[in-house]
Amino acid sequence: VGGSRVTLGRLIGLGGGAKVFRGSLPDWKNRAVAVKEMQHSPLSTGVREQREFDREVAILSEVKHPNIVAYFGACNHEPLRIVMEYCEGGSLFDLLHNSDVDLGWGQKWLMARGVAHGMANLHTQ
């Protein structure tokens, strides 16, 4: 998935070193995707950011598990972007901290178990 083949939509997340946009892939019938766009400080050469990007892409491209978002591709030129599965409803953190959503302990336990399975899979690959 090349960066030019991704249409960016609205900003859905912001964190240390990256912005996440909802996007679409016109070549894939406008499939909804999450696009992580790496940011770097104007004072930085970008070398460290490139290494972190390469590491994340290497890991995501190898991992296939139902409890880990699917990796679709990356754009290896500025801006550095990683294209992943879009998960409706936002992040797990946002869901757990949303006072409008009433999750029972059983649902929370199933989510925790899913996270544990995904993490265990990451550590064995």
Coordinates of N, CA and C in Angstrom, one line a residue:
V1 N 0.9 -1.2 0.0 CA 0.0 0.0 0.0 C 0.9 1.2 0.0
G2 N 0.9 2.0 -1.1 CA 1.7 3.2 -1.1 C 1.0 4.3 -0.5
G3 N 1.7 5.3 0.0 CA 1.1 6.5 0.6 C 0.2 7.3 -0.3
S4 N 0.5 7.2 -1.6 CA -0.3 8.0 -2.6 C -1.6 7.3 -2.8
R5 N -1.7 6.0 -2.4 CA -3.0 5.3 -2.6 C -3.9 5.3 -1.4
V6 N -3.5 6.1 -0.4 CA -4.3 6.2 0.8 C -4.9 7.6 0.8
T7 N -6.2 7.6 1.1 CA -6.9 8.9 1.2 C -7.1 9.2 2.7
L8 N -6.5 10.3 3.2 CA -6.7 10.6 4.6 C -8.0 11.3 4.9
G9 N -8.6 10.9 6.1 CA -9.8 11.5 6.6 C -9.5 12.3 7.8
R10 N -10.4 12.2 8.8 CA -10.2 13.0 10.0 C -9.2 12.4 11.0
L11 N -8.7 13.3 11.8 CA -7.7 12.9 12.8 C -8.5 12.1 13.9
I12 N -8.0 10.9 14.3 CA -8.7 10.1 15.3 C -7.9 9.9 16.5
G13 N -6.6 10.2 16.5 CA -5.7 10.0 17.6 C -4.4 10.8 17.5
L14 N -3.9 11.1 18.7 CA -2.7 11.9 18.7 C -1.9 11.4 19.9
G15 N -0.6 11.0 19.7 CA 0.2 10.5 20.7 C 1.6 11.0 20.6
G16 N 2.5 10.5 21.4 CA 3.9 10.8 21.3 C 4.5 10.3 20.0
G17 N 4.8 11.3 19.2 CA 5.5 10.9 17.9 C 4.7 10.5 16.8
A18 N 3.3 10.5 16.9 CA 2.5 10.1 15.8 C 1.1 10.7 15.9
K19 N 0.5 10.9 14.7 CA -0.9 11.2 14.6 C -1.6 10.0 13.9
V20 N -2.8 9.7 14.2 CA -3.6 8.6 13.6 C -4.8 9.2 12.9
F21 N -5.0 8.9 11.7 CA -6.1 9.3 10.9 C -7.0 8.2 10.5
R22 N -8.3 8.4 10.3 CA -9.1 7.5 9.6 C -8.9 7.7 8.1
G23 N -8.7 6.7 7.4 CA -8.4 6.9 6.0 C -9.2 5.8 5.2
S24 N -9.0 5.8 3.9 CA -9.6 4.8 3.0 C -8.6 4.4 1.9
L25 N -8.8 3.3 1.4 CA -8.0 2.7 0.3 C -8.9 2.7 -1.0
P26 N -8.8 3.7 -1.9 CA -9.6 3.6 -3.1 C -9.4 2.4 -3.9
D27 N -8.2 1.8 -3.9 CA -8.0 0.6 -4.7 C -8.6 -0.6 -4.1
W28 N -9.0 -0.5 -2.8 CA -9.7 -1.6 -2.1 C -11.1 -1.3 -1.8
K29 N -11.8 -0.7 -2.8 CA -13.3 -0.4 -2.6 C -13.5 0.6 -1.5
N30 N -12.5 1.5 -1.3 CA -12.6 2.5 -0.2 C -12.7 1.9 1.2
R31 N -12.0 0.8 1.4 CA -12.0 0.2 2.7 C -11.4 1.2 3.7
A32 N -12.1 1.2 4.9 CA -11.7 2.1 6.0 C -10.4 1.5 6.6
V33 N -9.4 2.4 6.8 CA -8.2 2.0 7.5 C -7.8 3.1 8.5
A34 N -6.9 2.7 9.4 CA -6.2 3.6 10.3 C -4.8 3.9 9.7
V35 N -4.5 5.2 9.6 CA -3.2 5.6 9.1 C -2.4 6.3 10.2
K36 N -1.3 5.7 10.6 CA -0.4 6.2 11.6 C 0.6 7.0 10.9
E37 N 0.7 8.3 11.1 CA 1.7 9.2 10.5 C 2.7 9.6 11.5
M38 N 3.9 9.2 11.3 CA 5.0 9.5 12.3 C 5.3 11.0 12.2
Q39 N 5.6 11.6 13.3 CA 6.0 13.0 13.4 C 7.4 13.0 14.0
H40 N 8.2 14.0 13.6 CA 9.5 14.1 14.3 C 9.8 15.6 14.6
S41 N 10.6 15.8 15.6 CA 10.9 17.2 16.0 C 11.7 17.9 14.9
P42 N 11.4 19.2 14.7 CA 12.2 19.9 13.7 C 13.7 19.9 14.0
L43 N 14.0 19.7 15.3 CA 15.5 19.7 15.6 C 16.1 18.3 15.4
S44 N 15.3 17.3 15.0 CA 15.8 16.0 14.8 C 16.2 15.7 13.4
T45 N 17.2 14.9 13.2 CA 17.5 14.5 11.8 C 16.6 13.5 11.2
G46 N 15.8 12.8 12.1 CA 14.8 11.8 11.7 C 15.4 10.4 11.7
V47 N 16.7 10.3 12.0 CA 17.3 8.9 12.0 C 16.7 8.0 13.0
R48 N 16.5 8.5 14.2 CA 15.9 7.7 15.3 C 14.5 7.3 14.9
E49 N 13.7 8.3 14.4 CA 12.3 8.0 14.0 C 12.3 7.0 12.9
Q50 N 13.2 7.1 12.0 CA 13.2 6.1 10.9 C 13.5 4.7 11.4
R51 N 14.4 4.6 12.4 CA 14.7 3.3 13.0 C 13.5 2.7 13.7
E52 N 12.8 3.6 14.5 CA 11.6 3.1 15.2 C 10.5 2.7 14.2
F53 N 10.3 3.5 13.1 CA 9.4 3.2 12.1 C 9.7 1.8 11.4
D54 N 10.9 1.6 11.1 CA 11.4 0.4 10.4 C 11.1 -0.8 11.4
R55 N 11.4 -0.6 12.6 CA 11.2 -1.7 13.6 C 9.7 -2.0 13.7
E56 N 8.8 -1.0 13.8 CA 7.4 -1.2 14.0 C 6.8 -1.9 12.7
V57 N 7.3 -1.5 11.6 CA 6.8 -2.1 10.3 C 7.3 -3.6 10.3
A58 N 8.5 -3.9 10.7 CA 9.0 -5.2 10.6 C 8.2 -6.1 11.6
I59 N 7.8 -5.6 12.7 CA 7.0 -6.4 13.7 C 5.6 -6.6 13.1
L60 N 5.0 -5.5 12.8 CA 3.6 -5.6 12.3 C 3.4 -6.5 11.0
S61 N 4.4 -6.5 10.2 CA 4.3 -7.3 8.9 C 4.5 -8.8 9.2
E62 N 5.0 -9.1 10.3 CA 5.2 -10.6 10.7 C 4.0 -11.1 11.5
V63 N 3.3 -10.2 12.2 CA 2.3 -10.7 13.2 C 1.0 -10.8 12.5
K64 N 0.4 -12.0 12.7 CA -1.0 -12.3 12.3 C -1.7 -12.9 13.5
H65 N -2.7 -12.2 14.0 CA -3.4 -12.7 15.2 C -4.7 -12.0 15.3
P66 N -5.8 -12.6 15.6 CA -7.1 -12.0 15.7 C -7.2 -10.9 16.7
N67 N -6.3 -10.8 17.7 CA -6.4 -9.8 18.8 C -5.3 -8.7 18.5
I68 N -4.8 -8.7 17.3 CA -3.8 -7.6 17.0 C -4.3 -7.0 15.7
V69 N -4.3 -5.7 15.6 CA -4.8 -5.0 14.3 C -3.9 -5.5 13.1
A70 N -4.6 -5.7 12.0 CA -4.0 -6.2 10.8 C -3.2 -5.0 10.2
Y71 N -2.0 -5.4 9.7 CA -1.1 -4.5 9.0 C -1.4 -4.6 7.5
F72 N -1.6 -3.5 6.8 CA -1.8 -3.5 5.3 C -0.6 -3.0 4.5
G73 N 0.2 -2.1 5.1 CA 1.3 -1.6 4.4 C 1.9 -0.4 5.0
A74 N 2.9 0.2 4.3 CA 3.6 1.4 4.8 C 4.1 2.2 3.7
C75 N 4.3 3.5 4.0 CA 4.9 4.4 3.1 C 6.2 4.9 3.7
N76 N 7.3 4.5 3.0 CA 8.6 4.7 3.6 C 9.3 6.0 3.2
H77 N 8.5 7.0 2.8 CA 9.1 8.3 2.5 C 8.3 9.3 3.3
E78 N 8.8 10.5 3.5 CA 8.1 11.5 4.2 C 6.7 11.9 3.6
P79 N 5.7 11.9 4.4 CA 5.6 11.5 5.8 C 5.6 10.0 5.9
L80 N 6.3 9.5 6.9 CA 6.3 8.0 7.2 C 4.9 7.6 7.7
R81 N 4.3 6.6 7.0 CA 2.9 6.2 7.4 C 2.8 4.7 7.5
I82 N 2.0 4.2 8.4 CA 1.7 2.8 8.5 C 0.2 2.7 8.4
V83 N -0.2 1.8 7.5 CA -1.6 1.6 7.2 C -2.1 0.3 7.8
M84 N -3.1 0.4 8.7 CA -3.6 -0.7 9.5 C -5.1 -0.8 9.4
E85 N -5.6 -1.9 9.9 CA -7.0 -2.2 10.1 C -7.6 -1.1 10.9
Y86 N -8.8 -0.6 10.5 CA -9.5 0.4 11.3 C -10.5 -0.3 12.2
C87 N -10.4 0.0 13.4 CA -11.3 -0.7 14.4 C -12.4 0.3 14.8
E88 N -13.6 0.0 14.5 CA -14.7 0.9 14.8 C -14.8 1.0 16.3
G89 N -15.1 2.2 16.8 CA -15.3 2.4 18.2 C -14.1 3.0 18.9
G90 N -13.0 3.2 18.3 CA -11.9 3.8 18.9 C -11.0 2.8 19.6
S91 N -10.1 3.3 20.4 CA -9.1 2.5 21.1 C -9.7 1.8 22.3
L92 N -9.1 0.7 22.7 CA -9.5 0.0 23.9 C -9.5 0.9 25.2
F93 N -8.4 1.8 25.2 CA -8.3 2.7 26.3 C -9.5 3.6 26.4
D94 N -9.9 4.2 25.2 CA -11.1 5.1 25.2 C -12.3 4.4 25.6
L95 N -12.5 3.1 25.1 CA -13.7 2.4 25.4 C -13.8 2.1 26.9
L96 N -12.7 1.7 27.6 CA -12.7 1.4 29.0 C -12.9 2.7 29.8
H97 N -12.5 3.8 29.3 CA -12.7 5.1 30.1 C -13.9 5.9 29.7
N98 N -14.7 5.4 28.8 CA -15.9 6.1 28.4 C -17.1 5.8 29.4
S99 N -17.5 6.9 30.1 CA -18.5 6.7 31.1 C -19.9 6.4 30.5
D100 N -20.1 6.6 29.2 CA -21.3 6.3 28.6 C -21.5 4.9 28.2
V101 N -20.4 4.1 28.3 CA -20.4 2.7 28.0 C -20.3 1.9 29.3
D102 N -21.3 1.1 29.4 CA -21.4 0.2 30.7 C -20.9 -1.2 30.4
L103 N -19.7 -1.4 30.7 CA -19.1 -2.8 30.5 C -19.2 -3.6 31.8
G104 N -19.7 -4.8 31.7 CA -19.7 -5.6 32.9 C -18.3 -6.2 33.1
W105 N -18.1 -6.8 34.2 CA -16.8 -7.5 34.5 C -16.5 -8.6 33.6
G106 N -17.6 -9.3 33.2 CA -17.4 -10.4 32.2 C -16.8 -9.9 30.9
Q107 N -17.3 -8.8 30.4 CA -16.8 -8.2 29.2 C -15.4 -7.7 29.3
K108 N -15.1 -7.1 30.5 CA -13.8 -6.6 30.7 C -12.8 -7.8 30.8
W109 N -13.2 -8.9 31.4 CA -12.3 -10.0 31.6 C -12.0 -10.6 30.2
L110 N -13.0 -10.7 29.3 CA -12.8 -11.2 27.9 C -11.9 -10.3 27.2
M111 N -12.0 -9.0 27.4 CA -11.1 -8.0 26.7 C -9.6 -8.2 27.2
A112 N -9.5 -8.4 28.5 CA -8.2 -8.6 29.1 C -7.5 -9.9 28.6
R113 N -8.4 -10.9 28.5 CA -7.9 -12.2 28.0 C -7.4 -12.1 26.5
G114 N -8.2 -11.3 25.8 CA -7.8 -11.1 24.4 C -6.5 -10.3 24.3
V115 N -6.3 -9.3 25.1 CA -5.0 -8.6 25.1 C -3.9 -9.5 25.5
A116 N -4.1 -10.3 26.5 CA -3.1 -11.3 27.0 C -2.7 -12.3 25.8
H117 N -3.7 -12.8 25.1 CA -3.4 -13.7 24.0 C -2.6 -13.0 22.9
G118 N -3.0 -11.8 22.6 CA -2.3 -11.0 21.6 C -0.9 -10.7 22.0
M119 N -0.7 -10.4 23.3 CA 0.7 -10.1 23.8 C 1.5 -11.4 23.8
A120 N 0.9 -12.5 24.2 CA 1.6 -13.8 24.2 C 2.1 -14.1 22.8
N121 N 1.2 -13.9 21.8 CA 1.5 -14.2 20.4 C 2.7 -13.3 20.0
L122 N 2.7 -12.0 20.3 CA 3.8 -11.1 20.0 C 5.1 -11.6 20.5
H123 N 5.1 -12.1 21.8 CA 6.4 -12.5 22.4 C 6.9 -13.9 21.9
T124 N 6.0 -14.7 21.2 CA 6.5 -15.9 20.7 C 6.9 -15.9 19.3
Q125 N 6.6 -14.7 18.6 CA 7.0 -14.6 17.2 C 8.3 -13.9 17.0

